[in-house]
Amino acid sequence: MKIVVDFDLCQSHALCMETAPELFEVRDDGCLHVLDANPPEGLIHKAEAATLQCPTGAITLASD
């Protein structure tokens, strides 16, 4: 599973970071950074939850 972010849609609301801080971070520059684009099996559920929390739908999961 791979995390894909459409940065044209992302508005850095940071809800993904609240849901999965192991995977996402909004830094001081105001931009979202994916910390692990290929999360381990134990974090897939958090990645899925982050996609649902994103108000702009900028985060999706793709098969490798």
Short mmCIF file of N, CA and C in Angstrom, two decimals:
data_model
loop_
_atom_site.label_atom_id
_atom_site.label_comp_id
_atom_site.label_asym_id
_atom_site.label_seq_id
_atom_site.Cartn_x
_atom_site.Cartn_y
_atom_site.Cartn_z
N MET A 1 0.84 -1.17 0.00
CA MET A 1 0.00 0.00 0.00
C MET A 1 0.89 1.24 0.00
N LYS A 2 0.50 2.23 -0.79
CA LYS A 2 1.28 3.47 -0.90
C LYS A 2 0.37 4.66 -0.66
N ILE A 3 0.85 5.61 0.13
CA ILE A 3 0.12 6.85 0.37
C ILE A 3 0.42 7.81 -0.77
N VAL A 4 -0.65 8.35 -1.36
CA VAL A 4 -0.51 9.30 -2.46
C VAL A 4 -1.24 10.58 -2.04
N VAL A 5 -0.55 11.71 -2.15
CA VAL A 5 -1.15 12.99 -1.80
C VAL A 5 -1.19 13.88 -3.05
N ASP A 6 -2.36 14.41 -3.32
CA ASP A 6 -2.51 15.40 -4.40
C ASP A 6 -2.25 16.75 -3.76
N PHE A 7 -1.05 17.25 -3.91
CA PHE A 7 -0.67 18.50 -3.25
C PHE A 7 -1.38 19.72 -3.83
N ASP A 8 -2.00 19.58 -4.99
CA ASP A 8 -2.82 20.67 -5.53
C ASP A 8 -4.12 20.80 -4.74
N LEU A 9 -4.59 19.69 -4.16
CA LEU A 9 -5.81 19.70 -3.35
C LEU A 9 -5.54 19.94 -1.87
N CYS A 10 -4.37 19.54 -1.40
CA CYS A 10 -4.04 19.61 0.02
C CYS A 10 -4.01 21.07 0.50
N GLN A 11 -4.71 21.31 1.61
CA GLN A 11 -4.72 22.66 2.20
C GLN A 11 -4.08 22.66 3.59
N SER A 12 -3.38 21.58 3.92
CA SER A 12 -2.64 21.46 5.18
C SER A 12 -3.49 21.72 6.41
N HIS A 13 -4.67 21.13 6.43
CA HIS A 13 -5.53 21.23 7.62
C HIS A 13 -4.97 20.45 8.79
N ALA A 14 -4.10 19.49 8.51
CA ALA A 14 -3.40 18.68 9.52
C ALA A 14 -4.27 17.64 10.21
N LEU A 15 -5.45 17.37 9.68
CA LEU A 15 -6.28 16.32 10.27
C LEU A 15 -5.62 14.95 10.08
N CYS A 16 -4.92 14.78 8.99
CA CYS A 16 -4.19 13.52 8.78
C CYS A 16 -3.09 13.36 9.82
N MET A 17 -2.44 14.45 10.15
CA MET A 17 -1.37 14.42 11.14
C MET A 17 -1.94 14.09 12.52
N GLU A 18 -3.11 14.60 12.84
CA GLU A 18 -3.76 14.27 14.11
C GLU A 18 -4.13 12.79 14.16
N THR A 19 -4.56 12.26 13.02
CA THR A 19 -4.99 10.87 12.94
C THR A 19 -3.82 9.90 12.89
N ALA A 20 -2.78 10.26 12.16
CA ALA A 20 -1.63 9.36 11.96
C ALA A 20 -0.32 10.15 12.00
N PRO A 21 0.10 10.59 13.20
CA PRO A 21 1.34 11.38 13.28
C PRO A 21 2.59 10.60 12.89
N GLU A 22 2.49 9.28 12.85
CA GLU A 22 3.62 8.45 12.41
C GLU A 22 3.82 8.55 10.89
N LEU A 23 2.77 9.01 10.19
CA LEU A 23 2.80 9.00 8.73
C LEU A 23 2.80 10.40 8.10
N PHE A 24 2.26 11.39 8.81
CA PHE A 24 2.09 12.72 8.24
C PHE A 24 2.59 13.79 9.19
N GLU A 25 3.09 14.89 8.60
CA GLU A 25 3.54 16.02 9.41
C GLU A 25 3.36 17.30 8.61
N VAL A 26 2.75 18.29 9.24
CA VAL A 26 2.69 19.62 8.66
C VAL A 26 3.78 20.41 9.38
N ARG A 27 4.76 20.82 8.62
CA ARG A 27 5.94 21.48 9.20
C ARG A 27 5.75 22.99 9.26
N ASP A 28 6.75 23.65 9.80
CA ASP A 28 6.69 25.11 9.97
C ASP A 28 6.48 25.86 8.66
N ASP A 29 6.83 25.22 7.55
CA ASP A 29 6.63 25.86 6.25
C ASP A 29 5.16 25.81 5.81
N GLY A 30 4.31 25.14 6.62
CA GLY A 30 2.88 25.06 6.33
C GLY A 30 2.52 23.98 5.34
N CYS A 31 3.49 23.18 4.92
CA CYS A 31 3.25 22.14 3.93
C CYS A 31 3.21 20.76 4.57
N LEU A 32 2.38 19.92 4.00
CA LEU A 32 2.28 18.53 4.45
C LEU A 32 3.46 17.73 3.92
N HIS A 33 4.01 16.91 4.78
CA HIS A 33 5.08 15.99 4.41
C HIS A 33 4.66 14.59 4.80
N VAL A 34 4.82 13.65 3.89
CA VAL A 34 4.52 12.25 4.17
C VAL A 34 5.80 11.64 4.75
N LEU A 35 5.70 11.13 5.96
CA LEU A 35 6.88 10.59 6.64
C LEU A 35 7.20 9.18 6.19
N ASP A 36 6.18 8.43 5.79
CA ASP A 36 6.38 7.06 5.33
C ASP A 36 5.32 6.76 4.27
N ALA A 37 5.69 6.90 3.01
CA ALA A 37 4.74 6.70 1.91
C ALA A 37 4.32 5.25 1.74
N ASN A 38 5.12 4.34 2.28
CA ASN A 38 4.80 2.91 2.22
C ASN A 38 4.71 2.37 3.64
N PRO A 39 3.61 2.66 4.33
CA PRO A 39 3.51 2.30 5.74
C PRO A 39 3.51 0.79 5.96
N PRO A 40 4.06 0.36 7.10
CA PRO A 40 4.04 -1.06 7.43
C PRO A 40 2.61 -1.51 7.71
N GLU A 41 2.41 -2.79 7.68
CA GLU A 41 1.08 -3.38 7.87
C GLU A 41 0.38 -2.84 9.11
N GLY A 42 1.13 -2.64 10.19
CA GLY A 42 0.55 -2.18 11.44
C GLY A 42 0.01 -0.75 11.40
N LEU A 43 0.36 0.02 10.38
CA LEU A 43 -0.11 1.40 10.29
C LEU A 43 -1.10 1.63 9.14
N ILE A 44 -1.43 0.58 8.42
CA ILE A 44 -2.37 0.71 7.30
C ILE A 44 -3.71 1.26 7.78
N HIS A 45 -4.19 0.79 8.93
CA HIS A 45 -5.48 1.27 9.44
C HIS A 45 -5.44 2.77 9.72
N LYS A 46 -4.30 3.28 10.18
CA LYS A 46 -4.17 4.72 10.42
C LYS A 46 -4.13 5.49 9.09
N ALA A 47 -3.46 4.93 8.10
CA ALA A 47 -3.42 5.57 6.78
C ALA A 47 -4.83 5.65 6.19
N GLU A 48 -5.58 4.57 6.34
CA GLU A 48 -6.96 4.56 5.84
C GLU A 48 -7.81 5.59 6.57
N ALA A 49 -7.64 5.69 7.89
CA ALA A 49 -8.38 6.68 8.67
C ALA A 49 -8.02 8.10 8.23
N ALA A 50 -6.76 8.33 7.94
CA ALA A 50 -6.32 9.66 7.50
C ALA A 50 -6.97 10.04 6.17
N THR A 51 -7.14 9.09 5.28
CA THR A 51 -7.79 9.40 4.00
C THR A 51 -9.23 9.83 4.24
N LEU A 52 -9.88 9.22 5.21
CA LEU A 52 -11.27 9.57 5.50
C LEU A 52 -11.39 10.92 6.20
N GLN A 53 -10.36 11.31 6.95
CA GLN A 53 -10.38 12.58 7.68
C GLN A 53 -10.05 13.79 6.80
N CYS A 54 -9.40 13.56 5.68
CA CYS A 54 -8.97 14.67 4.82
C CYS A 54 -10.19 15.38 4.21
N PRO A 55 -10.40 16.65 4.57
CA PRO A 55 -11.59 17.36 4.08
C PRO A 55 -11.57 17.66 2.58
N THR A 56 -10.40 17.64 1.97
CA THR A 56 -10.33 17.95 0.54
C THR A 56 -10.18 16.69 -0.31
N GLY A 57 -10.04 15.53 0.33
CA GLY A 57 -9.86 14.29 -0.42
C GLY A 57 -8.52 14.19 -1.10
N ALA A 58 -7.52 14.87 -0.55
CA ALA A 58 -6.21 14.91 -1.18
C ALA A 58 -5.38 13.65 -0.97
N ILE A 59 -5.76 12.85 0.03
CA ILE A 59 -4.99 11.65 0.36
C ILE A 59 -5.72 10.41 -0.14
N THR A 60 -5.00 9.59 -0.86
CA THR A 60 -5.53 8.30 -1.32
C THR A 60 -4.50 7.22 -1.05
N LEU A 61 -4.94 5.99 -1.10
CA LEU A 61 -4.05 4.84 -0.98
C LEU A 61 -4.07 4.08 -2.28
N ALA A 62 -2.91 3.69 -2.73
CA ALA A 62 -2.77 2.95 -3.99
C ALA A 62 -2.04 1.66 -3.73
N SER A 63 -2.34 0.67 -4.55
CA SER A 63 -1.59 -0.58 -4.46
C SER A 63 -0.19 -0.34 -4.98
N ASP A 64 0.77 -1.03 -4.38
CA ASP A 64 2.17 -0.90 -4.85
C ASP A 64 2.34 -1.40 -6.25
#
